[in-house]
């Protein structure tokens, strides 16, 4: 029996994770990416915190509960995968929902853990199990492994439309020609809106901008990941410091440049020898945000061969959801863990 031709649109963390899990199981996989390299859209601009301890609606709790275990499993499969299991510190924000997953630290303990801060709270919560990744590195690693297993990757190739025959998808129109398919996985971030609208399918996903600030440092300032009312920051490498901020608007006062520079100034004043930090870039990432904030994953019941894979917190959830999605695609059977993620819930 011939294997189905699976086309994955998008080479961010979701598309690369899905390609890896499918190709590893000897599937016929083609990844189509409009940019000249993987992880060039929202993945590149992700703070990349593997964050599993915040408040989550009960139907999705099991996905977040399994996310850390999935990352450890993936790291065993791929020893070259570098995950910073340094934990996350929070203070001056709402108390943790899963307090059993946190350790409460006093000022002295905080000074030992993070010696480069100018000021310390009286206490903070430490989630020692949480971590972070380099989003570009992990995406390229997964895509490279998928290629080693036989997946094809078409870079600099823009998808211009999806072709169907009656209610069956039969291929993808691209800037470099037509690609036949039996199954199309839409892991294209916010582009999922346009691609699905051409099929007269409404996917309730909006573009949710976020700001990532990258700074150059002479040494390692931050040892964990720190999130509080004043700043959210971590070291990407010993010489690159990241900060994340919420997008406000495009005005001169509150636009990305202004917000990014304020975050930069805040960190300079919050860290010892902070005047040595240099601002490198301020970027806006357009996150695909489902209407209720939770993943939209699974086959569409109107168009045969169409598989949706859209999610926020993609860095946290992509490895787990991609493995479950690969099971559904290969076995043509529903995974109960993905049941709350169907488009039909809207």
Short mmCIF file of C-alpha atoms in Angstrom, two decimals:
data_model
loop_
_atom_site.label_atom_id
_atom_site.label_comp_id
_atom_site.label_asym_id
_atom_site.label_seq_id
_atom_site.Cartn_x
_atom_site.Cartn_y
_atom_site.Cartn_z
CA UNK A 1 0.00 0.00 0.00
CA UNK A 2 1.35 3.41 -0.98
CA UNK A 3 2.07 5.85 1.83
CA UNK A 4 0.04 9.07 1.75
CA UNK A 5 1.84 12.18 0.57
CA UNK A 6 1.90 14.57 3.53
CA UNK A 7 2.59 18.25 2.91
CA UNK A 8 3.34 20.45 5.91
CA UNK A 9 2.97 24.19 5.34
CA UNK A 10 5.25 26.12 7.67
CA UNK A 11 8.72 25.44 9.07
CA UNK A 12 8.37 27.01 12.49
CA UNK A 13 8.48 24.98 15.70
CA UNK A 14 5.07 23.39 15.01
CA UNK A 15 5.81 22.39 11.43
CA UNK A 16 9.32 21.16 12.21
CA UNK A 17 8.11 19.11 15.19
CA UNK A 18 5.37 17.52 13.09
CA UNK A 19 7.78 16.77 10.24
CA UNK A 20 10.20 15.13 12.66
CA UNK A 21 7.60 12.83 14.21
CA UNK A 22 6.15 11.84 10.85
CA UNK A 23 9.44 11.31 9.03
CA UNK A 24 10.84 9.33 11.94
CA UNK A 25 7.99 6.88 11.30
CA UNK A 26 8.88 6.53 7.62
CA UNK A 27 6.17 8.77 6.22
CA UNK A 28 6.34 10.62 2.90
CA UNK A 29 6.77 14.23 4.07
CA UNK A 30 7.31 17.52 2.26
CA UNK A 31 7.71 20.76 4.26
CA UNK A 32 6.99 24.02 2.41
CA UNK A 33 8.40 27.26 3.85
CA UNK A 34 8.12 30.71 2.27
CA UNK A 35 11.36 32.00 3.81
CA UNK A 36 14.92 31.00 2.92
CA UNK A 37 15.39 29.27 6.28
CA UNK A 38 13.31 27.69 9.03
CA UNK A 39 12.02 29.58 12.09
CA UNK A 40 11.90 32.99 10.45
CA UNK A 41 8.50 34.17 11.65
CA UNK A 42 7.01 34.01 15.15
CA UNK A 43 9.30 31.14 16.26
CA UNK A 44 12.36 33.34 15.77
CA UNK A 45 10.81 36.03 17.94
CA UNK A 46 9.70 33.73 20.73
CA UNK A 47 10.88 34.15 24.33
CA UNK A 48 10.87 30.33 24.28
CA UNK A 49 9.93 29.67 27.89
CA UNK A 50 8.74 26.11 28.52
CA UNK A 51 6.07 27.39 30.86
CA UNK A 52 3.71 24.82 32.40
CA UNK A 53 2.75 26.19 35.80
CA UNK A 54 0.34 29.01 34.92
CA UNK A 55 -3.44 28.81 35.06
CA UNK A 56 -4.95 26.62 32.35
CA UNK A 57 -8.57 25.64 31.64
CA UNK A 58 -9.23 22.10 32.95
CA UNK A 59 -9.84 20.47 29.51
CA UNK A 60 -6.27 21.40 28.47
CA UNK A 61 -4.48 20.84 31.76
CA UNK A 62 -3.24 17.38 30.76
CA UNK A 63 -1.33 18.84 27.79
CA UNK A 64 0.62 21.25 29.98
CA UNK A 65 1.14 18.56 32.61
CA UNK A 66 2.76 16.34 29.95
CA UNK A 67 4.82 19.03 28.21
CA UNK A 68 7.91 18.82 30.44
CA UNK A 69 8.00 15.03 30.25
CA UNK A 70 7.77 15.29 26.46
CA UNK A 71 10.77 17.61 26.34
CA UNK A 72 12.80 15.22 28.47
CA UNK A 73 11.80 12.39 26.15
CA UNK A 74 12.84 14.43 23.14
CA UNK A 75 16.17 15.28 24.74
CA UNK A 76 16.84 11.57 25.26
CA UNK A 77 16.14 10.96 21.56
CA UNK A 78 18.25 13.93 20.52
CA UNK A 79 21.16 14.40 22.97
CA UNK A 80 22.35 17.41 20.96
CA UNK A 81 19.16 19.26 21.90
CA UNK A 82 20.19 21.98 24.32
CA UNK A 83 17.54 22.83 26.90
CA UNK A 84 18.28 25.29 29.70
CA UNK A 85 16.73 23.51 32.69
CA UNK A 86 17.53 26.44 34.99
CA UNK A 87 14.06 27.00 36.42
CA UNK A 88 11.90 30.12 36.53
CA UNK A 89 11.61 32.77 39.25
CA UNK A 90 8.45 34.84 39.68
CA UNK A 91 7.45 37.57 42.10
CA UNK A 92 5.20 40.64 42.34
CA UNK A 93 2.61 38.97 40.15
CA UNK A 94 -0.33 36.71 40.99
CA UNK A 95 0.46 33.72 43.20
CA UNK A 96 1.19 30.48 41.35
CA UNK A 97 -1.81 28.28 40.66
CA UNK A 98 0.14 25.06 41.10
CA UNK A 99 1.86 25.95 44.33
CA UNK A 100 3.02 22.35 44.83
CA UNK A 101 5.23 22.82 41.77
CA UNK A 102 6.98 25.84 43.29
CA UNK A 103 9.53 26.39 46.00
CA UNK A 104 9.25 29.59 48.02
CA UNK A 105 12.60 31.38 48.33
CA UNK A 106 13.55 34.13 50.76
CA UNK A 107 15.76 37.14 50.05
CA UNK A 108 18.98 35.37 51.05
CA UNK A 109 18.25 32.41 48.79
CA UNK A 110 17.43 34.75 45.93
CA UNK A 111 20.72 36.58 46.33
CA UNK A 112 22.55 33.27 46.10
CA UNK A 113 20.59 32.15 43.05
CA UNK A 114 20.68 35.47 41.18
CA UNK A 115 23.63 37.52 42.52
CA UNK A 116 23.51 40.23 39.83
CA UNK A 117 20.23 41.94 40.75
CA UNK A 118 20.25 45.44 42.23
CA UNK A 119 17.12 44.82 44.34
CA UNK A 120 15.44 41.71 45.76
CA UNK A 121 11.91 41.00 46.94
CA UNK A 122 11.33 39.51 50.37
CA UNK A 123 10.25 36.27 48.73
CA UNK A 124 9.74 34.71 45.31
CA UNK A 125 8.46 31.47 43.79
CA UNK A 126 10.89 29.15 42.03
CA UNK A 127 9.73 26.53 39.52
CA UNK A 128 12.87 24.44 39.30
CA UNK A 129 11.45 22.08 36.65
CA UNK A 130 10.82 24.71 34.00
CA UNK A 131 13.24 25.57 31.24
CA UNK A 132 13.83 27.42 28.00
CA UNK A 133 15.30 26.74 24.57
CA UNK A 134 16.88 28.55 21.68
CA UNK A 135 13.83 28.53 19.38
CA UNK A 136 15.80 28.74 16.15
CA UNK A 137 18.22 25.98 17.14
CA UNK A 138 15.53 23.50 18.19
CA UNK A 139 13.47 24.15 15.05
CA UNK A 140 16.43 23.68 12.73
CA UNK A 141 17.51 20.57 14.64
CA UNK A 142 14.08 18.96 14.32
CA UNK A 143 13.81 19.87 10.64
CA UNK A 144 17.31 18.58 9.96
CA UNK A 145 16.50 15.28 11.67
CA UNK A 146 13.31 15.03 9.63
CA UNK A 147 15.42 15.42 6.48
CA UNK A 148 17.77 12.68 7.66
CA UNK A 149 14.70 10.44 7.91
CA UNK A 150 13.76 11.32 4.34
CA UNK A 151 11.60 14.41 4.55
CA UNK A 152 11.95 16.98 1.77
CA UNK A 153 12.08 20.68 2.59
CA UNK A 154 11.17 23.34 0.03
CA UNK A 155 12.50 26.71 1.20
CA UNK A 156 11.79 30.08 -0.44
CA UNK A 157 8.51 28.59 -1.64
CA UNK A 158 5.30 30.51 -1.02
CA UNK A 159 1.98 28.68 -0.88
CA UNK A 160 -0.53 30.47 -3.11
CA UNK A 161 -3.52 28.17 -2.67
CA UNK A 162 -4.91 24.76 -1.83
CA UNK A 163 -6.47 22.58 -4.51
CA UNK A 164 -9.40 20.29 -3.81
CA UNK A 165 -11.49 17.88 -5.85
CA UNK A 166 -14.99 17.89 -4.41
CA UNK A 167 -14.32 17.60 -0.65
CA UNK A 168 -10.81 16.08 -0.96
CA UNK A 169 -7.58 18.09 -0.90
CA UNK A 170 -5.37 16.99 -3.77
CA UNK A 171 -2.48 19.42 -3.67
CA UNK A 172 -0.85 22.75 -2.96
CA UNK A 173 -0.17 25.57 -5.40
CA UNK A 174 3.17 27.27 -4.72
CA UNK A 175 5.38 29.93 -6.23
CA UNK A 176 7.51 27.06 -7.59
CA UNK A 177 4.73 24.90 -8.99
CA UNK A 178 2.07 22.45 -7.91
CA UNK A 179 2.75 19.86 -5.18
CA UNK A 180 0.46 16.85 -4.98
CA UNK A 181 -0.77 15.78 -1.57
CA UNK A 182 -3.08 13.40 0.23
CA UNK A 183 -2.85 15.27 3.54
CA UNK A 184 -1.98 18.91 4.15
CA UNK A 185 -0.92 19.99 7.64
CA UNK A 186 -1.45 23.71 8.18
CA UNK A 187 1.29 24.80 10.60
CA UNK A 188 1.57 28.21 8.98
CA UNK A 189 0.96 30.49 11.95
CA UNK A 190 -1.34 33.39 11.17
CA UNK A 191 -1.37 32.44 7.46
CA UNK A 192 -3.81 29.66 8.39
CA UNK A 193 -6.59 32.27 8.19
CA UNK A 194 -6.10 33.06 4.50
CA UNK A 195 -5.42 29.46 3.50
CA UNK A 196 -8.57 28.18 5.20
CA UNK A 197 -10.76 31.04 3.99
CA UNK A 198 -10.01 29.96 0.41
CA UNK A 199 -11.69 26.66 1.36
CA UNK A 200 -14.61 28.56 2.94
CA UNK A 201 -13.53 27.38 6.39
CA UNK A 202 -13.41 29.88 9.23
CA UNK A 203 -10.66 29.27 11.76
CA UNK A 204 -11.02 31.63 14.76
CA UNK A 205 -7.36 32.64 15.03
CA UNK A 206 -6.16 36.22 15.41
CA UNK A 207 -2.75 37.80 15.15
CA UNK A 208 -1.43 38.52 18.65
CA UNK A 209 1.76 40.62 18.56
CA UNK A 210 4.48 40.36 21.20
CA UNK A 211 7.81 42.11 21.58
CA UNK A 212 11.20 40.46 21.97
CA UNK A 213 14.21 42.54 22.98
CA UNK A 214 17.70 41.14 22.43
CA UNK A 215 20.76 42.56 24.21
CA UNK A 216 24.48 41.89 24.14
CA UNK A 217 26.24 41.23 27.46
CA UNK A 218 29.89 40.86 28.42
CA UNK A 219 29.06 37.99 30.79
CA UNK A 220 26.13 35.97 32.11
CA UNK A 221 23.88 38.20 34.23
CA UNK A 222 20.84 35.94 34.71
CA UNK A 223 21.03 32.28 35.77
CA UNK A 224 17.32 31.36 35.79
CA UNK A 225 14.37 32.88 33.95
CA UNK A 226 12.91 35.84 35.83
CA UNK A 227 9.35 37.11 35.48
CA UNK A 228 7.96 39.90 37.62
CA UNK A 229 5.93 43.09 37.38
CA UNK A 230 8.91 45.09 36.08
CA UNK A 231 10.54 42.75 33.57
CA UNK A 232 10.69 39.28 32.06
CA UNK A 233 14.19 38.19 31.10
CA UNK A 234 16.58 35.30 30.57
CA UNK A 235 19.96 34.57 29.05
CA UNK A 236 19.77 32.98 25.61
CA UNK A 237 23.55 32.46 25.75
CA UNK A 238 26.27 33.72 28.08
CA UNK A 239 26.47 36.86 25.93
CA UNK A 240 22.88 37.35 24.77
CA UNK A 241 20.14 38.55 27.12
CA UNK A 242 16.46 38.41 26.12
CA UNK A 243 13.48 40.32 27.44
CA UNK A 244 9.81 39.91 26.54
CA UNK A 245 7.15 42.60 26.63
CA UNK A 246 3.48 42.91 25.73
CA UNK A 247 2.58 44.80 22.59
CA UNK A 248 0.54 47.95 23.30
CA UNK A 249 -0.02 49.85 20.03
CA UNK A 250 1.82 51.55 17.16
CA UNK A 251 1.96 55.03 18.67
CA UNK A 252 5.20 56.92 19.14
CA UNK A 253 4.86 56.62 22.93
CA UNK A 254 3.80 52.98 23.17
CA UNK A 255 4.98 51.43 19.92
CA UNK A 256 7.40 48.47 19.86
CA UNK A 257 10.52 50.68 19.73
CA UNK A 258 9.41 52.72 22.73
CA UNK A 259 8.35 49.65 24.73
CA UNK A 260 11.58 47.85 23.85
CA UNK A 261 13.77 50.77 24.86
CA UNK A 262 11.91 51.12 28.17
CA UNK A 263 12.46 47.43 28.84
CA UNK A 264 16.14 47.83 28.00
CA UNK A 265 16.46 50.78 30.39
CA UNK A 266 14.63 48.88 33.13
CA UNK A 267 17.06 45.97 32.87
CA UNK A 268 20.09 48.25 32.83
CA UNK A 269 18.93 49.75 36.13
CA UNK A 270 17.88 46.41 37.60
CA UNK A 271 21.20 44.61 37.10
CA UNK A 272 24.60 45.26 38.62
CA UNK A 273 26.91 46.74 35.98
CA UNK A 274 23.83 46.99 33.80
CA UNK A 275 25.29 49.98 31.97
CA UNK A 276 27.50 47.48 30.10
CA UNK A 277 24.49 45.89 28.39
CA UNK A 278 24.04 46.84 24.74
CA UNK A 279 20.73 46.90 22.88
CA UNK A 280 20.87 44.75 19.73
CA UNK A 281 17.33 44.44 18.41
CA UNK A 282 13.63 44.94 19.08
CA UNK A 283 11.37 42.60 17.12
CA UNK A 284 7.64 41.99 16.95
CA UNK A 285 6.35 38.45 16.62
CA UNK A 286 2.81 37.85 15.34
CA UNK A 287 1.58 34.90 17.36
CA UNK A 288 -1.36 32.89 16.04
CA UNK A 289 -3.87 33.16 18.89
CA UNK A 290 -6.97 30.93 18.82
CA UNK A 291 -10.09 32.71 20.01
CA UNK A 292 -10.14 30.93 23.38
CA UNK A 293 -6.35 30.80 23.75
CA UNK A 294 -6.02 27.04 23.30
CA UNK A 295 -4.73 24.88 20.42
CA UNK A 296 -6.75 24.10 17.31
CA UNK A 297 -5.52 20.70 16.15
CA UNK A 298 -6.96 17.89 14.07
CA UNK A 299 -8.55 16.84 10.79
CA UNK A 300 -11.29 19.08 9.49
CA UNK A 301 -14.54 17.15 9.07
CA UNK A 302 -15.55 19.02 5.90
CA UNK A 303 -12.41 18.79 3.76
CA UNK A 304 -10.79 15.37 3.63
CA UNK A 305 -7.02 15.54 3.99
CA UNK A 306 -6.92 18.90 5.80
CA UNK A 307 -5.17 18.83 9.19
CA UNK A 308 -5.02 21.97 11.34
CA UNK A 309 -2.15 22.72 13.74
CA UNK A 310 -2.45 26.19 15.26
CA UNK A 311 -1.53 27.07 18.82
CA UNK A 312 -0.27 29.65 21.23
CA UNK A 313 2.43 28.60 23.66
CA UNK A 314 3.84 26.70 20.69
CA UNK A 315 7.29 26.33 22.24
CA UNK A 316 5.74 24.65 25.29
CA UNK A 317 3.25 22.44 23.46
CA UNK A 318 4.62 21.73 19.97
CA UNK A 319 6.74 18.63 20.70
CA UNK A 320 3.89 16.90 22.54
CA UNK A 321 1.08 17.93 20.20
CA UNK A 322 3.18 17.10 17.12
CA UNK A 323 3.74 13.54 18.35
CA UNK A 324 0.04 13.08 19.04
CA UNK A 325 -0.84 14.65 15.70
CA UNK A 326 1.55 12.28 13.92
CA UNK A 327 -0.31 9.38 15.53
CA UNK A 328 -3.62 10.69 14.23
CA UNK A 329 -2.30 11.29 10.74
CA UNK A 330 -0.62 7.89 10.43
CA UNK A 331 -3.23 5.77 12.18
CA UNK A 332 -6.27 7.75 10.99
CA UNK A 333 -7.62 7.45 14.51
CA UNK A 334 -8.39 10.19 16.99
CA UNK A 335 -6.09 10.75 19.96
CA UNK A 336 -8.20 11.29 23.05
CA UNK A 337 -5.64 13.76 24.45
CA UNK A 338 -6.32 16.06 21.51
CA UNK A 339 -10.11 15.84 21.80
CA UNK A 340 -10.49 19.31 23.41
CA UNK A 341 -8.47 20.87 20.57
CA UNK A 342 -10.89 20.37 17.69
CA UNK A 343 -12.11 23.23 15.54
CA UNK A 344 -15.66 21.97 16.05
CA UNK A 345 -15.70 23.36 19.61
CA UNK A 346 -16.27 26.87 18.29
#
